[in-house]
Coordinates of N, CA and C and ligand atoms in Angstrom, one line a residue:
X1 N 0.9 -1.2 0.0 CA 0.0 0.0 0.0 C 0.9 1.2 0.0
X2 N 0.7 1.9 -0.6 CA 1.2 3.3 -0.7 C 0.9 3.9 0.8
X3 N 1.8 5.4 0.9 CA 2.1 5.9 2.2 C 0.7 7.1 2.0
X4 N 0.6 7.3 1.3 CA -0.4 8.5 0.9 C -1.9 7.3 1.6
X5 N -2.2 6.4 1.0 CA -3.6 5.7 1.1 C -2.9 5.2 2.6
X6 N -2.1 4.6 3.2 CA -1.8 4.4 4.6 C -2.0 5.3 5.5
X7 N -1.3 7.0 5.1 CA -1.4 7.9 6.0 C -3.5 8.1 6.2
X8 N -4.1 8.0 5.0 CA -5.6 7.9 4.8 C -6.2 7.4 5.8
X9 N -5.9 6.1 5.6 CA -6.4 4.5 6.4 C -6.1 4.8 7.6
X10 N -5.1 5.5 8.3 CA -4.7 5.9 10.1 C -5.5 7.4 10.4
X11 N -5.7 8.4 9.3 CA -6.5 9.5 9.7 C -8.2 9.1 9.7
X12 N -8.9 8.7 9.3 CA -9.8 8.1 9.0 C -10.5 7.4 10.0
X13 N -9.8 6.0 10.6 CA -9.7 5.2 11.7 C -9.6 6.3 13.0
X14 N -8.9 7.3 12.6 CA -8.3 7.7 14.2 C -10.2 8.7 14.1
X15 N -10.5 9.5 12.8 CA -11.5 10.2 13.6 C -12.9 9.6 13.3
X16 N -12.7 8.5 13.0 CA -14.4 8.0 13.1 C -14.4 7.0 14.5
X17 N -13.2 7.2 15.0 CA -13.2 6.3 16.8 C -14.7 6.3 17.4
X18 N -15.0 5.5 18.1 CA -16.3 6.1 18.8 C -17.6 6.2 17.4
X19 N -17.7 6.2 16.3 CA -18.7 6.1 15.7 C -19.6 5.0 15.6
X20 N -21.3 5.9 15.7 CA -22.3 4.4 15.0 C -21.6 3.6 14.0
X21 N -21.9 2.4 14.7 CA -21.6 0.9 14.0 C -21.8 0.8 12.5
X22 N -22.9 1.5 12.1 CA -23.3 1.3 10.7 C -22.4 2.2 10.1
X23 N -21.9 3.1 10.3 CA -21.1 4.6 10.0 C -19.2 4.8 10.2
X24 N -19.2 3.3 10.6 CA -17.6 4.0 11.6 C -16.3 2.8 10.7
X25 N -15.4 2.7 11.3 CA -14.2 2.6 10.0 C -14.8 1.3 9.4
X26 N -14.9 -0.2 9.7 CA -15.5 -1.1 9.3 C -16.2 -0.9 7.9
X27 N -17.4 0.1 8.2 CA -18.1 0.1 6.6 C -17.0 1.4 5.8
X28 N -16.2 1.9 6.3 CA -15.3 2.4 5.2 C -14.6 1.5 4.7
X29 N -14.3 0.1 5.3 CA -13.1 -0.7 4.7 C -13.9 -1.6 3.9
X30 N -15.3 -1.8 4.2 CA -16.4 -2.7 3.3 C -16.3 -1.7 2.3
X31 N -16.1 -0.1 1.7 CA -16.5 0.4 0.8 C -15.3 0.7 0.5
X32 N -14.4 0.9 0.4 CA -13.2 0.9 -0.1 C -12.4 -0.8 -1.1
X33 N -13.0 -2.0 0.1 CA -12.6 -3.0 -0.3 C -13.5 -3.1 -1.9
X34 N -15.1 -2.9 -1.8 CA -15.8 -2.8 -2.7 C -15.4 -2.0 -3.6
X35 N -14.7 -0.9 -3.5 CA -14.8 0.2 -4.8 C -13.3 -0.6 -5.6
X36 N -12.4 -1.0 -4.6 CA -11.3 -1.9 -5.7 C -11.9 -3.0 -6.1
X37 N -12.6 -3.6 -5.8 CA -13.3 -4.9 -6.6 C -13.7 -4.0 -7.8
X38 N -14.6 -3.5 -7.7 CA -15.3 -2.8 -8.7 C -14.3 -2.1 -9.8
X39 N -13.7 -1.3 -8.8 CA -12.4 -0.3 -10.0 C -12.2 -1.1 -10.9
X40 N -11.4 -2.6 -10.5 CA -10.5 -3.3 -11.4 C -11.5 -4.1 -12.5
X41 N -12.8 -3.8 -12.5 CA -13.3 -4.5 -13.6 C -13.5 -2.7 -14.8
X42 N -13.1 -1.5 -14.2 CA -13.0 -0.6 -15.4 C -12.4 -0.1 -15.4
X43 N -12.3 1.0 -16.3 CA -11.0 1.9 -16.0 C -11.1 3.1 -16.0
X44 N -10.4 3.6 -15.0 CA -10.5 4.9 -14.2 C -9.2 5.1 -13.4
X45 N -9.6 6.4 -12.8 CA -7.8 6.3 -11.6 C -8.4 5.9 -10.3
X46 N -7.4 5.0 -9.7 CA -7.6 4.5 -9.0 C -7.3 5.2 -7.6
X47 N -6.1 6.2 -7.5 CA -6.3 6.9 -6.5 C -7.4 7.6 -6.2
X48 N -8.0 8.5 -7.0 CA -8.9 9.4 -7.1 C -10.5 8.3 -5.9
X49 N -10.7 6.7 -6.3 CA -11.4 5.7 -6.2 C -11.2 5.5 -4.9
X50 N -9.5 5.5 -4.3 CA -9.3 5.0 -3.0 C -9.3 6.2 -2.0
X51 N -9.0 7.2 -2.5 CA -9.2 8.2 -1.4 C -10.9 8.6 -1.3
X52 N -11.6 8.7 -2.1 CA -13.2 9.0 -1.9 C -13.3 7.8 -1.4
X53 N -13.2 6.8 -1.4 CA -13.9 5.5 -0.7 C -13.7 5.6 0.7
X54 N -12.3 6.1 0.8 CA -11.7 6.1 2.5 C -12.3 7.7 3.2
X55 N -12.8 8.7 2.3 CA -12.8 9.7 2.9 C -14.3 10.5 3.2
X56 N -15.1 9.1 2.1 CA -16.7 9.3 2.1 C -17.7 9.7 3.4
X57 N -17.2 9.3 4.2 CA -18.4 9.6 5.3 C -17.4 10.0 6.4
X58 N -16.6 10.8 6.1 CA -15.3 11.3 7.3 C -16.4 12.6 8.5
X59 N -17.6 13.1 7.7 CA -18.2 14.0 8.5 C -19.7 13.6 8.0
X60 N -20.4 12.9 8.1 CA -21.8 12.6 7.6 C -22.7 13.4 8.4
X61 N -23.1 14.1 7.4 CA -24.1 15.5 7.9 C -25.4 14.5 8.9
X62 N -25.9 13.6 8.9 CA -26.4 12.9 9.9 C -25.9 13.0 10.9
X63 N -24.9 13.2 11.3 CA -24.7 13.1 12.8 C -23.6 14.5 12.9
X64 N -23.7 15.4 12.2 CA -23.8 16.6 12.2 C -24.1 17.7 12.3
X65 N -25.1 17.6 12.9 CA -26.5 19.0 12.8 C -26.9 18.9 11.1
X66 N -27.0 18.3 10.4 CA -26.5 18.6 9.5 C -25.7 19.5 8.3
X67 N -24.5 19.7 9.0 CA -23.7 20.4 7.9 C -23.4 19.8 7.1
X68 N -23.9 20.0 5.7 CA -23.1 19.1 4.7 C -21.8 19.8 4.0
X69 N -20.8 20.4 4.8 CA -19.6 21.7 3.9 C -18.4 20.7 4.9
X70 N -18.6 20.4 6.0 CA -18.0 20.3 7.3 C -17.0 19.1 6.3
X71 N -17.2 17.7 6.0 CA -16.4 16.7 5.3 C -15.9 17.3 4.5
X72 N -16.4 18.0 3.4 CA -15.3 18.9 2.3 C -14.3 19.5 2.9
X73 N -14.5 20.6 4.4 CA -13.3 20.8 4.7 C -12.4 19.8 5.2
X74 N -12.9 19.1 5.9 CA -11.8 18.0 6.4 C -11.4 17.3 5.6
X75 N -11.8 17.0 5.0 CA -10.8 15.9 3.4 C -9.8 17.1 2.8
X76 N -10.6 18.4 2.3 CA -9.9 19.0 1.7 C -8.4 19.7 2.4
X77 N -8.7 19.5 4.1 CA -7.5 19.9 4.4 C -6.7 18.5 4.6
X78 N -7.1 17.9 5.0 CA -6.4 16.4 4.9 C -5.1 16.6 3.7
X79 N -6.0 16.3 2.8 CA -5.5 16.2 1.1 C -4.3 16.8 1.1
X80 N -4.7 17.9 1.2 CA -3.6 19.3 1.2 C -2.1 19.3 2.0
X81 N -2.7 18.8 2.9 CA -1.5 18.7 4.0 C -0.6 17.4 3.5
X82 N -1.2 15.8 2.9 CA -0.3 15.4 2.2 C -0.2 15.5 1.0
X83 N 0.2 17.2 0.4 CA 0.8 17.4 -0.5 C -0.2 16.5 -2.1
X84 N -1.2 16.1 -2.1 CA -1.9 15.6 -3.0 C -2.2 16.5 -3.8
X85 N -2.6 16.3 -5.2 CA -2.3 17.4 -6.1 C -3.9 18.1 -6.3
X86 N -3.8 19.3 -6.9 CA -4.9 20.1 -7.0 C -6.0 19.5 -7.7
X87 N -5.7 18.6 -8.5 CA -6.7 18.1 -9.7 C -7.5 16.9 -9.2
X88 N -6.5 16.1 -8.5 CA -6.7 14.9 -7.8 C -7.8 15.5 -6.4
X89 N -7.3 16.2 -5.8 CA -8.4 17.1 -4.9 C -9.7 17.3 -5.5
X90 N -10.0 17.8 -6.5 CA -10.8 19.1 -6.9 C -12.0 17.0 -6.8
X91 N -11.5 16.3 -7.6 CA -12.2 15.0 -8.0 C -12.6 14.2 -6.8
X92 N -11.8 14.3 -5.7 CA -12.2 13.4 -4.3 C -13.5 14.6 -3.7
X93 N -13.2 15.7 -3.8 CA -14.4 16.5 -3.9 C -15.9 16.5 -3.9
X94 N -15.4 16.5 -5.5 CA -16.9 16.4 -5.9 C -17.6 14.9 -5.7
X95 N -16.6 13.5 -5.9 CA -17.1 12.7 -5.3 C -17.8 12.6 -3.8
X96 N -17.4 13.3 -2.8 CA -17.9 13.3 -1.7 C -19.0 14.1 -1.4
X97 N -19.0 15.1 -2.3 CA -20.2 15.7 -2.3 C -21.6 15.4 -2.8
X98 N -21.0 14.7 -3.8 CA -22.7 13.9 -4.7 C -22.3 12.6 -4.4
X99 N -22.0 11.9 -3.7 CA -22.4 10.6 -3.3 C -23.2 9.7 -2.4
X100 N -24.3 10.9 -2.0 CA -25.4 10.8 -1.4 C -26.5 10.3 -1.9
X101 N -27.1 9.4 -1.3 CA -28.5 9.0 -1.9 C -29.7 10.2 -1.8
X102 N -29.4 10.7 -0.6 CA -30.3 11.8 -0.6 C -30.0 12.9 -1.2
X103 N -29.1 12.9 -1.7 CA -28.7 14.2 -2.9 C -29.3 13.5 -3.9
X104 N -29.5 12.5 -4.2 CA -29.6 12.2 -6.3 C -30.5 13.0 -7.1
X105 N -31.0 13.7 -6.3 CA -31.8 14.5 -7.3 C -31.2 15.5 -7.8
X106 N -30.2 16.2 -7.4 CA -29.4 17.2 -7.3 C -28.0 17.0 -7.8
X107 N -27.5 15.9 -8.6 CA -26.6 15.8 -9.2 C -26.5 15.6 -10.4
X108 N -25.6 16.0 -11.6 CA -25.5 16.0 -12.7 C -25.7 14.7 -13.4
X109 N -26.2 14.8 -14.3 CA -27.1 13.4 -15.0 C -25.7 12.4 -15.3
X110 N -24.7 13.2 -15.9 CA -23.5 11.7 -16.1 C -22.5 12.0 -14.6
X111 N -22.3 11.2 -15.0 CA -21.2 10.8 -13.4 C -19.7 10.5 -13.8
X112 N -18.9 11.4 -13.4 CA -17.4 10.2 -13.4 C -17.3 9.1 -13.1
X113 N -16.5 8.4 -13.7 CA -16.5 7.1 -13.6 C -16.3 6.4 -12.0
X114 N -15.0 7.3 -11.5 CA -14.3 7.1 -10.2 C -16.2 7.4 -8.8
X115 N -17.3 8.2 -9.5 CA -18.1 8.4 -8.6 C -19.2 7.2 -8.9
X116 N -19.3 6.8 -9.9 CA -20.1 5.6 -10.3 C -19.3 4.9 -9.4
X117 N -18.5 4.1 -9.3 CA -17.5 3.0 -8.5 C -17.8 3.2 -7.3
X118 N -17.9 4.8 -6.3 CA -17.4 4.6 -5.1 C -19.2 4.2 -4.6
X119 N -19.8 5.3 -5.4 CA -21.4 5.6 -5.0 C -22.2 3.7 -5.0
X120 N -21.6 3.2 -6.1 CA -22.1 1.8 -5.8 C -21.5 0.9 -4.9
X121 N -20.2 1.2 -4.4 CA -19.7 0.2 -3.2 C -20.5 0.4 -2.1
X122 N -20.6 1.9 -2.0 CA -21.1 2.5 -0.9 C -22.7 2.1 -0.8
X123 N -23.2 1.5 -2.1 CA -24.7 1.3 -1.9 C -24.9 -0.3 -1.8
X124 N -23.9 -1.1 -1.7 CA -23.7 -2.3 -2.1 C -23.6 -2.5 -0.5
X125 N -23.1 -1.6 0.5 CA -22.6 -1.6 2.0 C -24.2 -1.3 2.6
X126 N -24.9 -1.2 2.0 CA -26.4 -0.6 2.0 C -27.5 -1.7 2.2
X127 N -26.8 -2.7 1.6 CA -28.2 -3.4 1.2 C -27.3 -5.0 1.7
X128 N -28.7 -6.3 1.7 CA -27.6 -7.7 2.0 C -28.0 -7.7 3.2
X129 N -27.4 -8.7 3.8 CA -26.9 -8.6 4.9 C -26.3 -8.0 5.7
X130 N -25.3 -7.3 5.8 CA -24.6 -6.0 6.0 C -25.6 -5.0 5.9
X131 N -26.1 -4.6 4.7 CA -27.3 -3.6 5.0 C -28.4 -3.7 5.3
X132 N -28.8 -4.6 6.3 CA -30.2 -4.8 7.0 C -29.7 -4.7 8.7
X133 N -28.2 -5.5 8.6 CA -27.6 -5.1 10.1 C -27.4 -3.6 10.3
X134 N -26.8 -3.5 9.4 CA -26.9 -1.6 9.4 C -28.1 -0.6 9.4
X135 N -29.1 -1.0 8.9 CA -30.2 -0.5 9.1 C -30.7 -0.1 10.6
X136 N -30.9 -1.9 11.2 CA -31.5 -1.9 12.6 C -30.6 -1.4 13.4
X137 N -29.0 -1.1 13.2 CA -28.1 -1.1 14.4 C -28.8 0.9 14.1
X138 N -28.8 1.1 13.0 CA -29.2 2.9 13.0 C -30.4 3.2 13.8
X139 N -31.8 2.5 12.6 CA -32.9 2.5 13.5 C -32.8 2.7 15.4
X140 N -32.2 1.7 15.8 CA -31.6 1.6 17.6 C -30.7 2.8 18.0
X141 N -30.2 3.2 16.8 CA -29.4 4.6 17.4 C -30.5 5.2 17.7
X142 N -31.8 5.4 16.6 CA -32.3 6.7 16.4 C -33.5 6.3 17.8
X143 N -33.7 5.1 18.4 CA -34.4 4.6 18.9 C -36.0 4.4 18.0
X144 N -36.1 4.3 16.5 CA -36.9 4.4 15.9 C -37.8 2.6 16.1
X145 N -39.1 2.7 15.7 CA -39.4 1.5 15.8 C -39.0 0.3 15.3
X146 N -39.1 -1.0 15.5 CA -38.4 -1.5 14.3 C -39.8 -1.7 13.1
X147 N -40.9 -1.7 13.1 CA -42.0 -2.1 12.6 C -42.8 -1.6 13.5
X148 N -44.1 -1.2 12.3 CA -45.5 -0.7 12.8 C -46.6 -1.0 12.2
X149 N -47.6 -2.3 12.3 CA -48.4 -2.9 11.1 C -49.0 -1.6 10.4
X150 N -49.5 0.1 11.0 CA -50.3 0.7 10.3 C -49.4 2.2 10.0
X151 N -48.3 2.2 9.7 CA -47.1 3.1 10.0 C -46.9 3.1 8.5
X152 N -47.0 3.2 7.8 CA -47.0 2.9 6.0 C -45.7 3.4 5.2
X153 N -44.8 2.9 4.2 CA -43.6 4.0 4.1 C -44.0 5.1 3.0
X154 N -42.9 5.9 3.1 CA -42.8 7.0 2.5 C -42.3 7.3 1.3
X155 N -42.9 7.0 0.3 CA -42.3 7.6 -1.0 C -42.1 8.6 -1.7
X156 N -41.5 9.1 -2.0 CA -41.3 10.3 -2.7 C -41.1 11.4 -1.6
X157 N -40.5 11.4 -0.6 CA -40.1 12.2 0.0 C -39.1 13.0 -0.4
X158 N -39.2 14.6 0.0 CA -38.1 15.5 -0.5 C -36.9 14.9 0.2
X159 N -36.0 15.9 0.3 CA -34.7 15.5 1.0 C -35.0 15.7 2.4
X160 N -35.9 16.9 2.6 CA -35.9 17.2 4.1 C -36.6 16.5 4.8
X161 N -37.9 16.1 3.9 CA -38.6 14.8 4.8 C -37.6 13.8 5.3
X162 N -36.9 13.2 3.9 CA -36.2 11.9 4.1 C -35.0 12.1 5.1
X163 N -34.5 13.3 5.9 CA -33.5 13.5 6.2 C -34.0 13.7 7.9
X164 N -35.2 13.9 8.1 CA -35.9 14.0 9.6 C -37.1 12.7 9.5
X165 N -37.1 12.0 8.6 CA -38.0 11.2 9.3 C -37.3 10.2 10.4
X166 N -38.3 9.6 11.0 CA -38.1 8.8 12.2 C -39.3 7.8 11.9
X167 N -39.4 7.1 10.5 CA -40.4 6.0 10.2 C -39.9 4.9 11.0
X168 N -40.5 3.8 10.7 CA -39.7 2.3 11.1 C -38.8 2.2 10.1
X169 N -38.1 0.7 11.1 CA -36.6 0.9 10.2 C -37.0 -0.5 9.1
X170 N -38.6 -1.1 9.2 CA -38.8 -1.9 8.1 C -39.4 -1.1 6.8
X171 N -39.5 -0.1 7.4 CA -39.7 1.0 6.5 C -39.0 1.4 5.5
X172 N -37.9 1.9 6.2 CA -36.7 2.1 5.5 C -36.5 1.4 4.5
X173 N -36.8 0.1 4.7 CA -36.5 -0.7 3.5 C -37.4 -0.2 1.8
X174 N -38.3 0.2 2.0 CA -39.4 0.5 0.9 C -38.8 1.9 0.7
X175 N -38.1 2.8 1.5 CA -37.8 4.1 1.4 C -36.6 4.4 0.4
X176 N -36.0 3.6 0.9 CA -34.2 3.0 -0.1 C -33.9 2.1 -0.3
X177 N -33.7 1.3 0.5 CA -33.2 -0.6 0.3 C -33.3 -0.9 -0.9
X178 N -34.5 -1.0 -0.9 CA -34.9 -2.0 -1.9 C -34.8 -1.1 -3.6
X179 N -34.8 -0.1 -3.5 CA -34.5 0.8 -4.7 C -33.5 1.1 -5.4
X180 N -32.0 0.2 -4.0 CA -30.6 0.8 -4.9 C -30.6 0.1 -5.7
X181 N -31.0 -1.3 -5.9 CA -30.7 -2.5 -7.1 C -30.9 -1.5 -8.3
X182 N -31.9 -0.9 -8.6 CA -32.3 0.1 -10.0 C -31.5 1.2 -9.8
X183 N -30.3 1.5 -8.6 CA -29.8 2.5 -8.9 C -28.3 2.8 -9.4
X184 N -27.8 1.1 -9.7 CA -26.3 0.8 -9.8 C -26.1 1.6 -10.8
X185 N -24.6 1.7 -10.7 CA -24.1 2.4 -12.2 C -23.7 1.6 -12.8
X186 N -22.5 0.3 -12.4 CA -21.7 0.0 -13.5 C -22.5 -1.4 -13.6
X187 N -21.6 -2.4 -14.0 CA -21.8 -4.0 -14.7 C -21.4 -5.0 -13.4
X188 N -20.6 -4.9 -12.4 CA -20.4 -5.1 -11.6 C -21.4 -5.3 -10.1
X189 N -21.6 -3.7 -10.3 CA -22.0 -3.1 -8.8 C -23.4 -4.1 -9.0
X190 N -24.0 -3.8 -10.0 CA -25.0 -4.5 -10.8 C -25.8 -6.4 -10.6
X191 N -24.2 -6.6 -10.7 CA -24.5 -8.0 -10.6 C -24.2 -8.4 -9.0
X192 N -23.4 -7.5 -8.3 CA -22.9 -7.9 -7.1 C -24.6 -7.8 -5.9
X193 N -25.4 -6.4 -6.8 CA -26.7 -5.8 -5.9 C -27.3 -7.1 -6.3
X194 N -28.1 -7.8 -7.1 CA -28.8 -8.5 -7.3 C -29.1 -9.7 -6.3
X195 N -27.8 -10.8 -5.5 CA -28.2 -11.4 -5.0 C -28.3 -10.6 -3.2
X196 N -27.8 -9.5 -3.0 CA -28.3 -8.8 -2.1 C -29.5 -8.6 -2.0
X197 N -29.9 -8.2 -2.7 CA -31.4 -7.6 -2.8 C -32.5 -8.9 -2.6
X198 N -32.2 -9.8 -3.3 CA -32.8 -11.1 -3.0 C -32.9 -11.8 -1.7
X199 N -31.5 -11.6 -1.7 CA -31.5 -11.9 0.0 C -32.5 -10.9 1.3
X200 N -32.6 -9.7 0.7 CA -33.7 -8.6 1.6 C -34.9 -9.1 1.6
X201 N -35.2 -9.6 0.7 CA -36.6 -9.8 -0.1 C -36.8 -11.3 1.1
X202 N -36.2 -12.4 1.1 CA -36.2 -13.4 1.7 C -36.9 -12.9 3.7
X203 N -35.8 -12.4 3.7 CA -35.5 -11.4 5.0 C -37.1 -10.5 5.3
X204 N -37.6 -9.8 4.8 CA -38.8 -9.5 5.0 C -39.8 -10.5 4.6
X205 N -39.6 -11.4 4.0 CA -40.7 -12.2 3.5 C -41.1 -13.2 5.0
X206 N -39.9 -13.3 5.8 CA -39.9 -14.6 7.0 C -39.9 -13.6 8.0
X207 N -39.7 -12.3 7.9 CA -39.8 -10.9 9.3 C -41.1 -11.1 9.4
X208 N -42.3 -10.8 8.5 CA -44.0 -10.7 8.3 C -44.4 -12.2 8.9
X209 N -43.9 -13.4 8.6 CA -44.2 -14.5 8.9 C -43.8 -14.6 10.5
X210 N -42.5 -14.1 11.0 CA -42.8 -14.4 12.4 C -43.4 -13.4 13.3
X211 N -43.7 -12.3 12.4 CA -44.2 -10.9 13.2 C -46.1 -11.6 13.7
X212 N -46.4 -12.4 12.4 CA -47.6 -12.8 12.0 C -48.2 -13.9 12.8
X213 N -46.9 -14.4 13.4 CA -47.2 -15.9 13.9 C -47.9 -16.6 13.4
X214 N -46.8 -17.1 12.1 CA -48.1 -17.8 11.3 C -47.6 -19.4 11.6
Ligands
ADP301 P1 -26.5 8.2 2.4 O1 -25.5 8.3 3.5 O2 -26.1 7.5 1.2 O3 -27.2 9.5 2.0 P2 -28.5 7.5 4.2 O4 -28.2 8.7 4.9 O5 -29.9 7.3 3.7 O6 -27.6 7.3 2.9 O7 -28.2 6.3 5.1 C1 -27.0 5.4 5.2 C2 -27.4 4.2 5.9 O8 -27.9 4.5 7.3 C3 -28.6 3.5 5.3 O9 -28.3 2.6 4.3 C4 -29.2 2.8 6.5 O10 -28.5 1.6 6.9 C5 -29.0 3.8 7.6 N1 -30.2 4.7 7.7 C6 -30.4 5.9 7.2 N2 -31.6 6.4 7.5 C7 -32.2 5.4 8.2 C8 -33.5 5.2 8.7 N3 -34.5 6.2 8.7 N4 -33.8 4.1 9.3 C9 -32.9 3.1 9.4 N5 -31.7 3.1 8.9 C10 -31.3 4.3 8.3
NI302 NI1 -21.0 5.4 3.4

């Protein structure tokens, strides 16, 4: 590993210490490990790939009042300080900044290639198994319910709804979950969501069955 992605991997770890489970170095290393899977099946720069993967949720306006400016400064002073070059910056950037699900309405219709890669590792960390543990471990942060038979989900919510609600976290699933599969970019991310998503589907199908006592 290079000293530049090393020095990353130790600033990263050092300030997500103490973070929600779903949020903290672990799913950086699930989305970093995913965005090199993914890189090496296209082609793109792969720095530009490893440092957005490692530096994606360094300040997640969720558990920031939400600021969403606060991670651009801290990557962008990061970056800076190891001497990383201005071009290579300006691209870890803008990846950090539209790599939100709750931004997609607000980002430019083509994507770089390096933000297709990270945005689907990062959605791939979303959904599966991993993304249903992550769900409930959030839900339990938020103390949200886990399920409510007349609690219904929410579609089409703006950003601000989707950014203050406090639905169930089986909710959640009809909210996002189940919608990244339609939202991959590449050929990869693609085939990798599929049997995730299957697996969700399984997972709510036996949740209603034992909620049901049938
Ligand atoms: P992004 O960080 O891509 O904008 P979100 O903020 O929607 O995505 O959420 C990241 C992860 O946090 C989700 O995949 C989910 O696991 C968890 N999460 C977010 N909102 C909720 C919620 N209302 N209920 C349960 N889990 C949530
Ligand atoms: Ni993330």
């Amino acid at each position: 590993m290079n000293s530049q992605i090393q020095n990353t991997v130790n600033f990263v770890k050092e300030k997500l210490e103490g973070a929600e489970a779903g949020h903290d170095w672990f799913h950086i290393e699930r989305v970093w490990k995913l965005s090199k899977k993914i890189a090496a099946t296209e082609t793109c720069n792969l720095e530009v790939v490893e440092l957005s993967a490692l530096l994606h949720d360094i300040a997640d306006p969720k558990f920031h009042d939400g600021d969403e400016t606060l991670a651009l400064k801290i990557s962008q002073d990061f970056l800076e300080s190891e001497n990383v070059s201005k071009e290579i910056i300006e691209q870890v950037l803008f990846i950090i900044k539209n790599i939100s699900f709750k931004n997609r309405d607000e980002v430019p219709a083509v994507l770089p290639i390096e933000l297709q890669i990270v945005q689907d590792a990062d959605r791939l960390d979303a959904i599966g198994a991993i993304g249903i543990a992550r769900t409930f471990n959030f839900g339990g942060f938020k103390n949200n319910l886990m399920f409510h038979p007349d609690i219904q989900p929410q579609l089409n919510m703006t950003k601000k709804e989707y950014k203050k609600s406090n639905g169930t976290t089986i909710n959640h699933f009809y909210e996002k979950l189940l919608l990244l599969k339609d939202l991959m970019n590449t050929k990869t991310g693609k085939e990798l969501a599929k049997k995730r998503h299957d697996y969700m589907l399984k997972f709510l199908d036996q949740f209603y069955r034992e909620w049901n006592v049938e």
